[in-house]
Amino acid sequence: MDDRKQNLMLAALPRKERERLDPFLKWVEVDLEETLIEPNEPISFVFFPYDSVTSTIQEMQDGASIETGLMGVEGMIGIQLWLQMRTTPSRTLVQVAGHGHRMEAADFIREVRDTNSPLNEFIARYTHAFLTMTSIAAACNRLHTLDQRMCRWLKLIHNRVRRDEFQMRQEFMAQMLGVQRPTVSTTANMLQQAGLITYTRGQMKVLDSEGLTEGACGCYEMMEREMDRIYEVPWRELARREDQKNR
Amino acid sequence: MDDRKQNLMLAALPRKERERLDPFLKWVEVDLEETLIEPNEPISFVFFPYDSVTSTIQEMQDGASIETGLMGVEGMIGIQLWLQMRTTPSRTLVQVAGHGHRMEAADFIREVRDTNSPLNEFIARYTHAFLTMTSIAAACNRLHTLDQRMCRWLKLIHNRVRRDEFQMRQEFMAQMLGVQRPTVSTTANMLQQAGLITYTRGQMKVLDSEGLTEGACGCYEMMEREMDRIYEVPWRELARREDQKNR
DNA sequence: CATTCTCGGTACGAAAGAGCACACACCTTG
DNA sequence: CAAGGTGTGTGCTCTTTCGTACCGAGAATG
């Protein structure tokens, strides 16, 4: 354990188990828009984000794409390996660059999935929360307007990066939200004029986090509430504690 | 094993394991629009559908609702219990009445989840397939038109009930597809005039299954392809074999 | 400093579906 | 057989977003 910054799942482990897994965990950096899981290709590692945010997207035959779930410090990338599958049709990519711990697939299967590691229970609960997030997204994508969805989405990211500024191009946002780029432009401008955010050339800054919550549909709270059930304490509180340790 | 009709997960088990679980399985009938899992209330059983089709829906605060996943003979209701949770914010209800095997929650946890039963591997793989279905639904709900989505949806149901006629009100369809009831009326009429279906007062009949596939978006095939990876043989072939045994 | 590339703002006709109202036909019940 | 309930067809206006085109500003490059 040469570094103290870590994902909440790892932080939640008993010290002994955390030390046992340490040799298999490698602290790495991930880049903006880098693909972590390629559709229908073998998943070669799992990843525990710390200050990076990643996103699962569905790509259609016609080239359109849309985000269906998003994970950060509270979760894990690669639950498919835990579910006995080596590939998945979804793509997982980096939405906000940052760091995290990486574990090779073989190590994960041997040292975690096929053992009685307490990590398994967290992964099970996270899988439930992620399924719920995806399910709510399915409803939200159909039933709510773009400004509501954009507010929800920015809040989810903001909670996970835990800083007010991050890179975010409109073209990328359009792909995530499943709309045209000009539509993003119009809607983002509304939020900007309402004083909720500012941005220029890919630099997004959250000015009024509370305002974003108000602008978002109830889906935002439903999603985070379910994520809070993974641990015994709401995950944002846990993340705050981790951040403080590293000051 | 006093009856031979059974869900594919149960059919895929080694004889010995199937016999071991038999005392805990009860063959029951489920009614149209009956709720099997109430949102945020303890899940009291798991259910393995045989000729019934069930559906997971998300209900919003404003009363709107939409289907986010659908399961039948290939899957299981209550994977949340397997994922260490006792409640979930989604509702699961019966879309087409029929039969299946029911196992009490305590029995399931004791005799399946917390054992090394081979059923666990099927459930893991099914959980992946169901997550994928939900994820594709999230994309499809946003990106595709109602007629495409309706064709996809009817095909998914048709594959699972394995008969051409079933009950289906427009009001119910509207809730599942997340649109207004009159919109369902218009679109369903288009399909009827194209000779794909007929229906009167809640009786739906599939006339041209191939035509429905053509009318559906690619999401239909993506969903079923992923379901096929649960077993070693495409699940519709397995279902056919089960049906034949019961002639 | 000129050129090219990337990113963002704006405009506008077209389409899908929302939201609502109303009429009608069939079924069930008294 | 009258009455009420349920399920369906249709019409209309209003929003949201699409699809596409074009322009401008800042950054990167030679």
XYZ file of C-alpha atoms (C1' of nucleotides) in Angstrom:
554
model
C 0.000 0.000 0.000
C 2.410 2.618 -1.212
C -0.346 5.122 -1.815
C -3.324 6.091 0.260
C -5.701 7.368 -2.360
C -8.130 4.634 -3.138
C -11.565 3.657 -4.319
C -14.324 3.152 -1.742
C -14.611 -0.596 -2.304
C -10.966 -1.072 -1.482
C -11.221 1.332 1.437
C -14.139 -0.626 2.853
C -12.144 -3.857 3.101
C -10.712 -5.104 6.393
C -7.048 -4.146 6.631
C -5.869 -7.746 6.275
C -7.852 -8.377 3.114
C -6.768 -5.054 1.659
C -3.141 -6.033 2.255
C -3.647 -9.470 0.748
C -4.965 -7.904 -2.471
C -2.368 -5.165 -2.618
C 0.201 -7.027 -4.717
C -2.408 -7.427 -7.439
C -3.433 -3.781 -7.514
C -1.622 -1.252 -9.642
C -2.178 2.498 -9.378
C -2.642 3.854 -12.912
C -3.739 6.948 -14.764
C -6.503 6.844 -17.374
C -6.934 9.347 -20.199
C -9.948 11.244 -21.446
C -12.094 9.186 -23.835
C -9.827 6.139 -23.491
C -11.770 2.875 -23.896
C -11.449 0.513 -20.928
C -13.760 -2.187 -22.234
C -14.082 -2.710 -25.968
C -17.441 -4.177 -27.105
C -17.304 -7.948 -27.604
C -13.603 -8.188 -26.886
C -12.057 -9.956 -23.902
C -12.050 -7.868 -20.747
C -8.474 -7.903 -19.548
C -8.741 -6.160 -16.181
C -11.017 -4.673 -13.591
C -10.584 -1.068 -12.519
C -11.395 0.762 -9.300
C -11.625 4.513 -10.068
C -10.477 7.046 -7.530
C -10.775 10.478 -9.156
C -11.655 9.360 -12.667
C -15.190 8.905 -13.952
C -16.099 6.291 -16.516
C -19.187 5.592 -18.466
C -20.879 2.633 -20.101
C -22.349 3.392 -23.491
C -24.407 1.465 -26.024
C -23.482 1.864 -29.644
C -26.133 1.191 -32.264
C -25.524 -0.167 -35.744
C -26.229 3.252 -37.251
C -23.406 4.829 -35.246
C -25.564 6.584 -32.679
C -24.574 6.054 -29.083
C -25.773 6.878 -25.613
C -24.636 6.486 -22.054
C -26.513 3.934 -19.980
C -24.543 4.070 -16.751
C -21.679 5.853 -15.072
C -19.238 4.811 -12.375
C -16.585 6.406 -10.251
C -15.072 6.148 -6.806
C -18.055 4.182 -5.469
C -17.873 1.345 -7.985
C -15.865 -0.957 -10.197
C -15.364 -1.405 -13.920
C -15.579 -4.973 -15.165
C -18.427 -6.510 -13.173
C -19.006 -8.708 -16.219
C -15.990 -10.788 -15.190
C -17.595 -11.268 -11.821
C -20.769 -12.361 -13.639
C -18.839 -15.158 -15.365
C -18.614 -13.419 -18.732
C -15.452 -12.411 -20.546
C -17.023 -10.000 -23.004
C -19.972 -7.613 -23.187
C -21.608 -5.692 -26.042
C -21.269 -2.362 -24.206
C -18.319 -0.008 -24.389
C -16.821 1.450 -21.222
C -14.782 4.609 -21.592
C -13.219 7.366 -19.537
C -15.395 10.414 -19.152
C -13.159 12.396 -16.857
C -9.455 11.576 -16.794
C -7.867 10.581 -13.503
C -6.521 7.668 -11.502
C -7.489 4.368 -9.978
C -6.375 0.860 -9.166
C -6.209 -1.770 -11.824
C -6.240 -5.549 -11.348
C -5.570 -8.068 -14.100
C -8.496 -10.312 -15.044
C -6.782 -13.561 -14.077
C -5.796 -12.175 -10.673
C -9.307 -10.873 -10.080
C -10.908 -14.193 -10.936
C -8.468 -16.238 -8.876
C -8.040 -13.950 -5.878
C -11.487 -12.408 -5.625
C -14.325 -13.953 -7.604
C -13.489 -17.555 -6.834
C -12.687 -16.929 -3.181
C -14.819 -15.861 -0.236
C -13.242 -12.409 -0.137
C -15.478 -9.811 1.524
C -15.010 -7.799 -1.652
C -17.536 -10.116 -3.285
C -20.369 -8.798 -1.204
C -19.577 -5.209 -2.146
C -19.419 -6.170 -5.806
C -22.783 -7.925 -5.553
C -24.374 -4.873 -3.993
C -22.703 -2.589 -6.490
C -23.986 -4.744 -9.346
C -27.483 -4.247 -8.010
C -26.978 -0.489 -7.726
C -25.557 -0.288 -11.222
C -28.417 -2.312 -12.656
C -30.800 0.064 -10.930
C -28.969 3.092 -12.306
C -29.196 1.644 -15.806
C -32.854 0.864 -15.355
C -33.640 4.389 -14.177
C -31.610 5.766 -17.083
C -33.786 3.736 -19.460
C -36.846 5.484 -18.055
C -35.239 8.902 -17.795
C -33.961 8.861 -21.363
C -37.499 8.396 -22.591
C -39.534 10.479 -20.173
C -37.501 13.544 -19.270
C -36.343 16.616 -21.149
C -32.777 17.314 -22.085
C -32.240 20.083 -19.532
C -33.382 17.798 -16.719
C -31.177 15.011 -17.952
C -28.182 17.261 -18.401
C -28.507 18.548 -14.829
C -28.796 15.002 -13.510
C -25.784 13.900 -15.495
C -23.580 16.802 -14.440
C -24.470 16.188 -10.816
C -23.558 12.513 -11.044
C -20.182 13.441 -12.508
C -19.626 16.299 -10.092
C -20.224 13.995 -7.118
C -17.651 11.581 -8.459
C -14.818 13.880 -9.505
C -15.216 15.936 -6.308
C -13.921 19.117 -7.903
C -15.787 21.869 -9.729
C -13.829 21.948 -12.935
C -13.347 19.209 -15.514
C -12.964 18.761 -19.259
C -16.093 18.162 -21.289
C -16.628 18.776 -25.001
C -20.118 19.352 -26.406
C -19.650 16.687 -29.042
C -18.892 14.190 -26.292
C -21.861 15.345 -24.214
C -24.107 14.879 -27.218
C -22.972 11.269 -27.548
C -23.526 10.640 -23.856
C -26.966 12.216 -23.738
C -28.086 10.780 -27.068
C -28.933 14.097 -28.753
C -27.519 16.275 -31.525
C -24.554 18.489 -30.733
C -26.395 21.777 -31.500
C -29.092 20.745 -29.034
C -26.428 20.401 -26.358
C -25.206 23.857 -27.238
C -28.620 25.432 -26.737
C -29.374 23.604 -23.509
C -25.923 24.149 -22.022
C -26.345 27.831 -22.724
C -29.554 27.883 -20.745
C -27.765 26.381 -17.764
C -24.972 28.866 -18.196
C -27.344 31.824 -18.291
C -29.111 30.472 -15.230
C -25.744 30.688 -13.480
C -25.446 26.957 -12.834
C -22.304 26.343 -14.885
C -19.726 28.062 -17.036
C -17.650 26.545 -19.768
C -15.374 27.448 -22.634
C -13.814 25.185 -25.184
C -14.217 21.964 -23.289
C -13.662 23.355 -19.801
C -16.754 22.775 -17.683
C -17.107 24.438 -14.312
C -19.923 23.807 -11.857
C -20.970 27.056 -10.179
C -24.165 26.082 -8.401
C -24.341 22.456 -7.396
C -27.601 22.941 -5.523
C -29.147 24.590 -8.542
C -28.216 21.604 -10.665
C -30.008 19.319 -8.239
C -33.107 21.461 -8.520
C -32.906 21.434 -12.292
C -32.490 17.678 -12.416
C -35.335 15.190 -12.484
C -35.953 12.930 -9.504
C -33.878 10.280 -11.246
C -30.760 11.876 -9.836
C -31.756 11.222 -6.272
C -33.123 7.777 -7.018
C -29.807 6.762 -8.533
C -27.616 8.086 -5.733
C -29.922 6.729 -3.060
C -29.447 3.254 -4.447
C -25.680 3.698 -4.639
C -25.759 4.649 -0.958
C -27.057 1.214 -0.098
C -23.798 -0.439 -1.143
C -21.992 0.673 1.989
C -23.336 1.303 5.451
C -22.681 5.033 5.119
C -23.761 7.224 2.168
C -20.916 6.956 -0.294
C -20.320 10.670 -0.670
C -19.560 10.868 3.027
C -17.097 7.985 2.648
C -15.451 9.734 -0.289
C -15.081 12.888 1.768
C -13.271 10.945 4.483
C -10.919 9.373 1.967
C -10.140 12.782 0.493
C -9.383 14.219 3.902
C -6.926 11.452 4.736
C -4.899 12.588 1.739
C -4.428 16.188 2.733
C -40.740 -33.533 -9.773
C -44.409 -34.091 -10.248
C -44.545 -31.932 -13.348
C -42.264 -31.712 -16.339
C -42.930 -28.216 -17.554
C -40.147 -26.055 -16.292
C -38.023 -22.980 -16.792
C -34.759 -23.303 -18.718
C -32.548 -22.616 -15.720
C -34.082 -25.497 -13.845
C -33.953 -27.696 -16.936
C -30.251 -26.978 -17.363
C -29.358 -28.318 -13.929
C -27.831 -31.756 -13.436
C -30.540 -34.243 -12.447
C -29.228 -34.591 -8.929
C -29.192 -30.888 -8.244
C -32.630 -30.486 -9.775
C -33.938 -33.175 -7.439
C -32.267 -31.616 -4.442
C -34.021 -28.305 -5.119
C -37.379 -29.854 -5.945
C -38.828 -29.755 -2.428
C -38.334 -25.993 -2.397
C -40.002 -25.358 -5.745
C -43.728 -24.836 -6.055
C -45.554 -24.777 -9.369
C -47.871 -21.756 -9.369
C -50.034 -19.666 -11.644
C -49.549 -15.894 -11.964
C -52.238 -13.461 -13.099
C -52.161 -10.657 -15.623
C -50.770 -7.413 -14.188
C -50.107 -9.030 -10.801
C -47.111 -7.458 -9.038
C -44.390 -9.937 -8.124
C -41.940 -7.438 -6.661
C -43.281 -4.303 -5.030
C -40.883 -1.310 -5.116
C -38.879 -0.916 -1.897
C -40.652 -3.773 -0.148
C -39.031 -7.042 0.895
C -38.759 -9.555 -1.909
C -40.341 -12.709 -0.564
C -39.574 -15.218 -3.302
C -37.821 -15.877 -6.564
C -39.777 -17.051 -9.579
C -38.818 -19.128 -12.603
C -41.363 -18.442 -15.381
C -42.377 -21.194 -17.753
C -45.116 -19.796 -19.992
C -45.623 -16.464 -18.236
C -43.826 -13.267 -19.159
C -42.913 -10.654 -16.602
C -41.570 -7.196 -16.856
C -39.519 -4.799 -14.756
C -40.755 -1.233 -14.822
C -39.561 2.048 -13.388
C -42.159 4.312 -11.906
C -41.421 8.026 -11.694
C -42.685 10.408 -9.026
C -45.109 11.963 -11.504
C -46.825 8.633 -12.118
C -45.297 7.925 -15.504
C -43.805 4.477 -15.943
C -41.863 2.487 -18.488
C -40.557 -1.019 -18.928
C -36.817 -1.442 -18.622
C -36.503 -5.203 -18.948
C -38.527 -8.329 -19.546
C -38.043 -11.921 -18.517
C -39.585 -15.263 -19.254
C -38.650 -18.913 -19.578
C -34.970 -18.070 -20.000
C -34.557 -16.171 -16.743
C -35.468 -15.645 -13.125
C -37.341 -13.006 -11.155
C -35.619 -11.830 -7.984
C -31.938 -11.613 -8.926
C -31.738 -8.800 -6.349
C -31.798 -11.446 -3.620
C -28.834 -13.100 -5.274
C -27.121 -9.690 -5.311
C -27.431 -9.461 -1.527
C -30.318 -6.984 -1.539
C -33.774 -7.536 -0.077
C -35.514 -4.669 -1.857
C -35.273 -2.754 -5.114
C -36.877 0.470 -6.380
C -38.223 -1.240 -9.510
C -41.570 -2.971 -9.842
C -41.817 -6.413 -11.416
C -45.205 -7.429 -12.746
C -46.844 -10.069 -14.898
C -47.199 -9.065 -18.517
C -48.661 -12.296 -19.827
C -50.392 -14.628 -17.358
C -49.121 -18.181 -17.027
C -47.162 -20.515 -14.802
C -43.783 -21.077 -13.262
C -41.885 -22.334 -10.243
C -41.686 -20.296 -7.095
C -39.091 -20.600 -4.322
C -39.302 -18.790 -0.989
C -36.597 -16.198 -0.338
C -35.178 -17.964 2.719
C -34.950 -21.269 0.853
C -33.294 -19.594 -2.125
C -30.701 -17.864 0.011
C -29.922 -20.944 2.059
C -30.094 -23.609 -0.636
C -28.815 -21.705 -3.661
C -27.110 -18.371 -3.108
C -25.022 -19.419 -0.134
C -24.074 -22.815 -1.588
C -21.979 -23.815 -4.553
C -25.021 -24.962 -6.536
C -24.426 -24.936 -10.292
C -27.532 -22.743 -10.481
C -25.374 -19.855 -9.299
C -23.420 -19.776 -12.504
C -26.581 -19.585 -14.593
C -27.902 -16.796 -12.405
C -24.640 -14.874 -12.776
C -24.774 -15.190 -16.544
C -28.440 -14.285 -16.585
C -27.743 -11.217 -14.475
C -25.242 -10.119 -17.096
C -27.731 -10.722 -19.898
C -30.456 -8.856 -18.056
C -28.168 -5.915 -17.349
C -27.323 -5.851 -21.043
C -30.997 -5.942 -21.998
C -31.690 -3.038 -19.679
C -28.741 -1.116 -21.046
C -29.867 -1.610 -24.638
C -33.397 -0.610 -23.628
C -31.988 2.633 -22.244
C -30.486 3.387 -25.641
C -33.467 2.140 -27.641
C -35.985 4.166 -25.632
C -34.133 7.311 -26.557
C -32.987 6.656 -30.108
C -35.681 4.635 -31.857
C -39.205 5.333 -33.000
C -42.290 3.877 -31.445
C -43.067 1.489 -34.294
C -39.572 0.008 -34.092
C -39.789 -0.327 -30.358
C -43.243 -1.866 -30.499
C -42.083 -4.501 -32.977
C -39.066 -5.298 -30.831
C -41.198 -5.576 -27.761
C -43.831 -7.820 -29.339
C -41.106 -10.119 -30.640
C -39.503 -10.438 -27.222
C -42.868 -11.383 -25.730
C -43.774 -13.688 -28.598
C -40.527 -15.615 -28.181
C -41.256 -16.127 -24.518
C -44.925 -17.081 -24.537
C -44.384 -19.360 -27.533
C -47.929 -18.951 -28.796
C -49.388 -16.424 -31.209
C -52.226 -15.107 -29.094
C -52.085 -13.329 -25.768
C -53.891 -10.615 -23.828
C -52.590 -7.077 -24.168
C -54.487 -3.836 -23.555
C -53.408 -0.581 -25.200
C -53.367 1.236 -21.881
C -50.909 -1.351 -20.583
C -48.796 -1.175 -23.734
C -48.608 2.601 -23.332
C -47.242 2.194 -19.809
C -44.680 -0.340 -20.976
C -43.500 1.682 -23.947
C -43.602 5.005 -22.127
C -45.951 6.798 -24.524
C -49.546 8.069 -24.495
C -52.317 5.562 -25.049
C -53.622 7.248 -28.254
C -50.130 7.007 -29.697
C -50.209 3.263 -29.130
C -53.539 3.151 -30.915
C -52.158 4.835 -34.027
C -48.978 2.794 -34.159
C -50.675 -0.509 -33.447
C -53.042 0.238 -36.293
C -50.116 0.670 -38.643
C -48.811 -2.756 -37.686
C -52.287 -4.196 -38.112
C -52.692 -2.705 -41.574
C -49.264 -4.017 -42.513
C -50.601 -7.470 -41.661
C -48.163 -8.089 -38.822
C -50.732 -8.406 -36.036
C -54.434 -8.336 -35.309
C -56.120 -7.434 -32.079
C -59.474 -6.593 -30.608
C -60.242 -5.476 -27.111
C -57.095 -6.715 -25.474
C -56.588 -9.832 -27.589
C -53.291 -9.576 -29.440
C -52.439 -12.051 -32.189
C -49.120 -12.228 -33.991
C -49.658 -12.955 -37.689
C -46.226 -12.369 -39.174
C -43.383 -12.984 -36.772
C -40.754 -12.455 -39.465
C -42.318 -9.153 -40.381
C -42.094 -8.008 -36.784
C -38.386 -8.766 -36.791
C -37.945 -6.661 -39.884
C -39.933 -3.825 -38.377
C -37.923 -3.932 -35.167
C -34.674 -2.082 -34.594
C -31.429 -3.991 -34.223
C -31.918 -3.865 -30.467
C -34.121 -6.940 -30.702
C -31.330 -9.121 -32.006
C -28.737 -7.619 -29.707
C -30.895 -8.461 -26.713
C -31.654 -12.036 -27.705
C -28.087 -12.697 -28.757
C -26.925 -11.830 -25.277
C -29.593 -14.027 -23.706
C -28.311 -16.886 -25.847
C -24.967 -16.710 -24.108
C -26.453 -17.859 -20.812
C -26.695 -21.471 -21.962
C -24.553 -23.360 -24.407
C -27.414 -23.565 -26.899
C -29.559 -20.631 -28.053
C -32.364 -20.446 -25.527
C -35.208 -20.578 -28.001
C -33.976 -23.963 -29.149
C -33.887 -25.143 -25.530
C -37.420 -23.863 -24.991
C -38.595 -25.779 -28.051
C -37.146 -28.993 -26.634
C -38.855 -28.415 -23.295
C -42.165 -27.816 -25.041
C -41.834 -30.996 -27.057
C -41.208 -33.131 -23.979
C -44.629 -32.047 -22.762
C -46.669 -33.196 -25.721
C 1.820 35.844 -38.946
C -0.996 33.058 -41.975
C -3.298 28.709 -42.134
C -5.762 25.014 -40.430
C -8.250 22.635 -36.938
C -11.267 22.308 -33.129
C -15.009 23.804 -30.625
C -19.151 26.373 -29.933
C -23.348 29.478 -31.320
C -27.342 30.137 -34.228
C -31.059 29.458 -37.574
C -34.920 27.040 -39.533
C -38.078 23.706 -41.594
C -39.573 18.904 -40.449
C -41.056 15.115 -37.600
C -42.357 12.547 -33.519
C -44.931 12.459 -29.788
C -47.421 14.991 -25.810
C -51.561 16.279 -23.982
C -56.238 16.629 -24.315
C -60.960 15.976 -25.834
C -64.509 13.353 -27.756
C -67.011 9.658 -30.026
C -68.036 4.957 -30.486
C -68.336 -0.014 -29.855
C -68.434 -3.912 -27.028
C -69.065 -6.215 -22.633
C -70.935 -6.849 -18.110
C -74.267 -6.166 -14.658
C -78.592 -5.209 -12.700
C -82.803 -4.433 -22.154
C -81.029 -0.277 -20.009
C -76.829 1.564 -17.888
C -72.314 1.947 -16.846
C -67.608 0.538 -17.537
C -63.856 -0.642 -20.494
C -61.179 -0.559 -24.563
C -60.310 1.741 -28.998
C -60.095 5.292 -32.978
C -59.404 10.048 -34.256
C -58.570 14.967 -34.401
C -56.165 19.053 -32.977
C -52.576 22.099 -31.114
C -48.175 22.501 -28.802
C -43.292 21.095 -27.552
C -39.188 19.029 -28.082
C -35.817 17.554 -30.699
C -34.005 16.352 -35.381
C -31.301 17.218 -39.275
C -28.671 20.237 -41.544
C -26.204 24.287 -42.758
C -23.342 28.048 -41.834
C -20.556 31.206 -39.236
C -17.172 32.753 -35.807
C -13.659 32.460 -32.288
C -9.791 30.505 -30.155
C -5.838 27.219 -30.326
C -2.261 24.865 -32.693
C 0.984 24.590 -36.458
C 4.204 25.813 -39.893
